[in-house]
CSV table of C-alpha atoms and ligand atoms in Angstrom, one decimal:
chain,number,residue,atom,x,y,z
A,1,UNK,CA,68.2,162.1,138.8
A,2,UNK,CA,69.9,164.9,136.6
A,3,UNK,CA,73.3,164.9,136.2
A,4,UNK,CA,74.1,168.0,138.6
A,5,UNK,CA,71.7,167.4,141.0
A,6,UNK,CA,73.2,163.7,141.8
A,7,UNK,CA,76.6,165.5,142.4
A,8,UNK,CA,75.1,168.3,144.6
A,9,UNK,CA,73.3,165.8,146.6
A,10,UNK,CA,75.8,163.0,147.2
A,11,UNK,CA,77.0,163.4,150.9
A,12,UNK,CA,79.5,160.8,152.9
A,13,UNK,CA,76.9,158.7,155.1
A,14,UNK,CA,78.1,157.4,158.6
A,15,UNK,CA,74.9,155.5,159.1
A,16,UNK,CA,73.4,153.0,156.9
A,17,UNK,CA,69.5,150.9,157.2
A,18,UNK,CA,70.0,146.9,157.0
A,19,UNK,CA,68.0,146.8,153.8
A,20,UNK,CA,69.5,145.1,151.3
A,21,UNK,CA,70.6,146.5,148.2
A,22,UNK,CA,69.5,144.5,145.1
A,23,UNK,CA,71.9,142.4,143.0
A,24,UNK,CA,70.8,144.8,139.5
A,25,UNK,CA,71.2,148.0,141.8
A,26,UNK,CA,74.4,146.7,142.4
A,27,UNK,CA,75.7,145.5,139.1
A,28,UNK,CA,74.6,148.9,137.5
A,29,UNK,CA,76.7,150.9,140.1
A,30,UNK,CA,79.7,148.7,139.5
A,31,UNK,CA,79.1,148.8,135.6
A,32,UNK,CA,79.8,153.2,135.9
A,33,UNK,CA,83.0,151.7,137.7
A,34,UNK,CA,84.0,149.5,135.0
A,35,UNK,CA,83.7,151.8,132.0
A,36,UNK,CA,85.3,154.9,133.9
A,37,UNK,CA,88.8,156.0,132.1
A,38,UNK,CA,92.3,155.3,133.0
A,39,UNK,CA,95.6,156.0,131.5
A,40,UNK,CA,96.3,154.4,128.9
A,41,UNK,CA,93.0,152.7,129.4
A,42,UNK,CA,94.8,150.3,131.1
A,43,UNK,CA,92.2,149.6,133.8
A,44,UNK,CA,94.2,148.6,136.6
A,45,UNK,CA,91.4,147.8,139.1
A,46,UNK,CA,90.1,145.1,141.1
A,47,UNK,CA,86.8,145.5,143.0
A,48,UNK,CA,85.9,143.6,145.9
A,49,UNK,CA,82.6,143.6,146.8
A,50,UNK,CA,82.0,142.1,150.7
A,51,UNK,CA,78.4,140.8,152.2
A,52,UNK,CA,79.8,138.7,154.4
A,53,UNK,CA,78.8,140.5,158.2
A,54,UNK,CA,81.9,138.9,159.6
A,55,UNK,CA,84.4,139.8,156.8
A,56,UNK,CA,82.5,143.3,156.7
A,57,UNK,CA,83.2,143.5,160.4
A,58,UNK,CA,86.8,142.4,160.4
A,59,UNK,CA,87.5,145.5,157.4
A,60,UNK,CA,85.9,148.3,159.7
A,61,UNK,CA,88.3,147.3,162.4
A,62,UNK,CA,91.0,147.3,160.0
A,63,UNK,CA,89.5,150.5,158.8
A,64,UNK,CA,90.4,152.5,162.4
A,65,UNK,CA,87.5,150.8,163.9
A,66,UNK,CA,85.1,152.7,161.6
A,67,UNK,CA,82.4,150.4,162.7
A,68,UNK,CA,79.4,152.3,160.6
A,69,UNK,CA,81.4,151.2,157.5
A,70,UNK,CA,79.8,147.0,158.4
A,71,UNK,CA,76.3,148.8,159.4
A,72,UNK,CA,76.0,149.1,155.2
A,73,UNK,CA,75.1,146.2,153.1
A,74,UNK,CA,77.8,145.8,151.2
A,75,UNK,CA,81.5,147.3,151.2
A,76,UNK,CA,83.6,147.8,148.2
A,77,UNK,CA,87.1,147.6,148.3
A,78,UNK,CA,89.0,149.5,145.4
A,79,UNK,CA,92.4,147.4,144.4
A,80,UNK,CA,95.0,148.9,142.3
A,81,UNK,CA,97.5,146.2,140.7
A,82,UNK,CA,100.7,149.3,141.0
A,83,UNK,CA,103.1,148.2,138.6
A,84,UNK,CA,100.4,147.5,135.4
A,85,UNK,CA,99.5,151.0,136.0
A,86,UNK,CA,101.0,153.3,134.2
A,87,UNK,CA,104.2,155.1,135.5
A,88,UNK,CA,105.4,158.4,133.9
A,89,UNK,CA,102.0,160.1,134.8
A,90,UNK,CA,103.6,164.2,134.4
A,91,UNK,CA,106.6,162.6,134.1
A,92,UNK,CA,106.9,161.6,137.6
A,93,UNK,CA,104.2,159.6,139.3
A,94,UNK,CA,102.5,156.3,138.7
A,95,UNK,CA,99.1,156.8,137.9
A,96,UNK,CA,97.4,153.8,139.8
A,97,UNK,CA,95.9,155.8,142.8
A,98,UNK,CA,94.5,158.7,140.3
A,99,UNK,CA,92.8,155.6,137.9
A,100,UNK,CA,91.1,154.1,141.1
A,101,UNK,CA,90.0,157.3,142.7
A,102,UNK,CA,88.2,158.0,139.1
A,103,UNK,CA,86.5,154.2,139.2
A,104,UNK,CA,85.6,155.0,142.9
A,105,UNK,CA,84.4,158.1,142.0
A,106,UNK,CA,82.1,157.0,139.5
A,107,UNK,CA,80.7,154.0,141.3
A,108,UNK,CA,80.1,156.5,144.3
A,109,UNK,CA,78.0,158.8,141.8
A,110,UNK,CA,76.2,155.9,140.3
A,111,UNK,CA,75.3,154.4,143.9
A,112,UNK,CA,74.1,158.2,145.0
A,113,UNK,CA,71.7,158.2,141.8
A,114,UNK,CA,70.1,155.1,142.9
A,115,UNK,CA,69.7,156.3,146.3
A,116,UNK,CA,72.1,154.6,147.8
A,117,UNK,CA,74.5,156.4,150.6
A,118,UNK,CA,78.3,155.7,150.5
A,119,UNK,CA,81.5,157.4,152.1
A,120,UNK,CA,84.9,157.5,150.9
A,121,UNK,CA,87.5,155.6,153.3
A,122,UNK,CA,90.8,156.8,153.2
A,123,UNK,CA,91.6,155.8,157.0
A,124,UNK,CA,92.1,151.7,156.6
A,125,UNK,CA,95.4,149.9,157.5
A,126,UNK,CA,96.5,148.6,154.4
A,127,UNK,CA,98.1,145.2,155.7
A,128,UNK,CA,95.6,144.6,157.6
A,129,UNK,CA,92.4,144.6,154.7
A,130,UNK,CA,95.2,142.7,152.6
A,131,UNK,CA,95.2,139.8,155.1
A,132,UNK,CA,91.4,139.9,155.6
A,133,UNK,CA,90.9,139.6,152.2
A,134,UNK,CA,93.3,137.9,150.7
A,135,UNK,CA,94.8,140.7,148.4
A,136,UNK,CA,97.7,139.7,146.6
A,137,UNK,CA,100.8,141.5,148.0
A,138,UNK,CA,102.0,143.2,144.3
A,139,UNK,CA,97.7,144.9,144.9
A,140,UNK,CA,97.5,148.2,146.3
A,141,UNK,CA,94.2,149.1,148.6
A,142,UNK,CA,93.3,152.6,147.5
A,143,UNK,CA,90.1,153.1,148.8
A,144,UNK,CA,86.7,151.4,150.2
A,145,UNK,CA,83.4,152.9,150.0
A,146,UNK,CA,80.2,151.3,152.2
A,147,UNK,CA,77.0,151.2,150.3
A,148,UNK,CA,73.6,150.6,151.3
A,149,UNK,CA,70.2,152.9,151.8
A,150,UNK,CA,71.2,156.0,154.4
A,151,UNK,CA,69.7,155.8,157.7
A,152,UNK,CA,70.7,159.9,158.1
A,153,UNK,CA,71.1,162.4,156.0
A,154,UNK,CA,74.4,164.6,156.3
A,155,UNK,CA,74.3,168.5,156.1
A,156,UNK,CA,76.4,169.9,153.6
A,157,UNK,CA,79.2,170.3,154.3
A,158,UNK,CA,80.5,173.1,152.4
A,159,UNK,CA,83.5,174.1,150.2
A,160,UNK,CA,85.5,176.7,149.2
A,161,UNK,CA,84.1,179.4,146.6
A,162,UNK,CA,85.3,178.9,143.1
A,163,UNK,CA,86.6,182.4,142.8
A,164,UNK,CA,89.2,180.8,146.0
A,165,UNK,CA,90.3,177.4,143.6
A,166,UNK,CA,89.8,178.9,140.1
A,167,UNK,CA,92.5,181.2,138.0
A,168,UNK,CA,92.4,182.2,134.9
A,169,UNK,CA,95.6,182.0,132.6
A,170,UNK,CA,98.2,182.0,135.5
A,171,UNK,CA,98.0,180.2,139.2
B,1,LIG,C1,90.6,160.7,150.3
B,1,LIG,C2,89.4,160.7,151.2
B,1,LIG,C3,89.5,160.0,152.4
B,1,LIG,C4,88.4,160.0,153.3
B,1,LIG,N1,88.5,159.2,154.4
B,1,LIG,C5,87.4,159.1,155.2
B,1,LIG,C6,87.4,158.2,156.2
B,1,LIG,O1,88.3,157.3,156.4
B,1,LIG,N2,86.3,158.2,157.0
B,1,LIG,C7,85.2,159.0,156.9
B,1,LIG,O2,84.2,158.9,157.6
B,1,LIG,N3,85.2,159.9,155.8
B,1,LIG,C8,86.2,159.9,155.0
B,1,LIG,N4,86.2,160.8,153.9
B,1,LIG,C9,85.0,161.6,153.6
B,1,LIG,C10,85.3,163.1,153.9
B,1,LIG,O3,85.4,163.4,155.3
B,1,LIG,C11,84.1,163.9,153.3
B,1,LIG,O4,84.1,163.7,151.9
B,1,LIG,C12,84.2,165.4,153.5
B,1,LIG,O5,84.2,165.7,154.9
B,1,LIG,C13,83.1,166.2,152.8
B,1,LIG,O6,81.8,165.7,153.2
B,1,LIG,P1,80.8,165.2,152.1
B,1,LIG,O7,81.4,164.0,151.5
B,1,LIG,O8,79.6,164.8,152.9
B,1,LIG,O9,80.5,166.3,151.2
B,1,LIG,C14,87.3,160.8,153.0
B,1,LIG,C15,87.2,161.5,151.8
B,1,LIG,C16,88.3,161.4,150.9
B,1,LIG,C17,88.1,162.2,149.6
């Protein structure tokens, strides 16, 4: 798909099709993942990607009993490892969560060029998916994403005008 196109037609999917996604589908999503930047180029991700119906089920719970999130083939769990990050990001902030969201951001984008539906989860209960899956306890969970071939197809949502988000010069 053209570049533009894939952005304008990515939508967060709440229902998913059992059809499996294939392993190359799958390794070329996580590849746009692995080469997006970071500061520093640090890369302080860790990507786990869950099959397993019964692990799958145990994160939606743990995800505020999103249970559409197991409906999709696979789920991937974006891992931040904090304190390699970087941590004078504007001279205040560590830059872990804006490095994931970027790697999430581009696997979501790769996976909606390949056809493939996803949605953002922000709503997940942190200690919990770190017990279900083992996540060390210095690993932050920033974000999980299902992915697997849409059973719907969401209307657009909508979003503010540019000339609302957008100045020139001065804020
Ligand atoms: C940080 C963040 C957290 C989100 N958490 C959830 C979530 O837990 N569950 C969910 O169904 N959607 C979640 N979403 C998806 C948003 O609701 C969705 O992106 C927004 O409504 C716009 O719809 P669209 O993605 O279809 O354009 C989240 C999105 C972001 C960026």
């Amino acid at each position: 798909m053209e570049f533009y196109e894939v952005i304008r037609k990515r939508r967060s999917v709440r229902k998913y099709q059992s059809k499996k996604v294939p392993d190359d589908i799958l390794n070329r999503i996580l590849e746009a993942g692995r080469i997006a930047p970071s500061a520093k180029n640090i890369q302080p991700w860790h990507f786990i990607i869950i099959r397993d119906p019964e692990i799958k089920n145990k994160v939606a719970r743990a995800c505020r009993g999103q249970h559409f999130v197991a409906e999709a083939d696979v789920i991937i769990c974006g891992c931040a490892r904090e304190k390699l990050a970087w941590g004078r990001m504007g001279g205040y902030m560590s830059s872990f969560a804006v490095d994931l969201a970027i790697a999430m951001d581009h696997i979501i984008l790769a996976a909606a060029n390949e056809g493939l539906g996803t949605c953002w989860i922000g709503a997940f209960n942190e200690k919990e998916v770190k017990e279900i899956l083992r996540i060390p306890e210095d690993v932050r969970v920033v974000a999980l994403t299902p992915i697997g071939y849409p059973a719907e197809q969401p209307r657009d949502r909508g979003r503010k005008p540019l000339n609302e988000i957008v100045s020139y010069e001065h804020y």
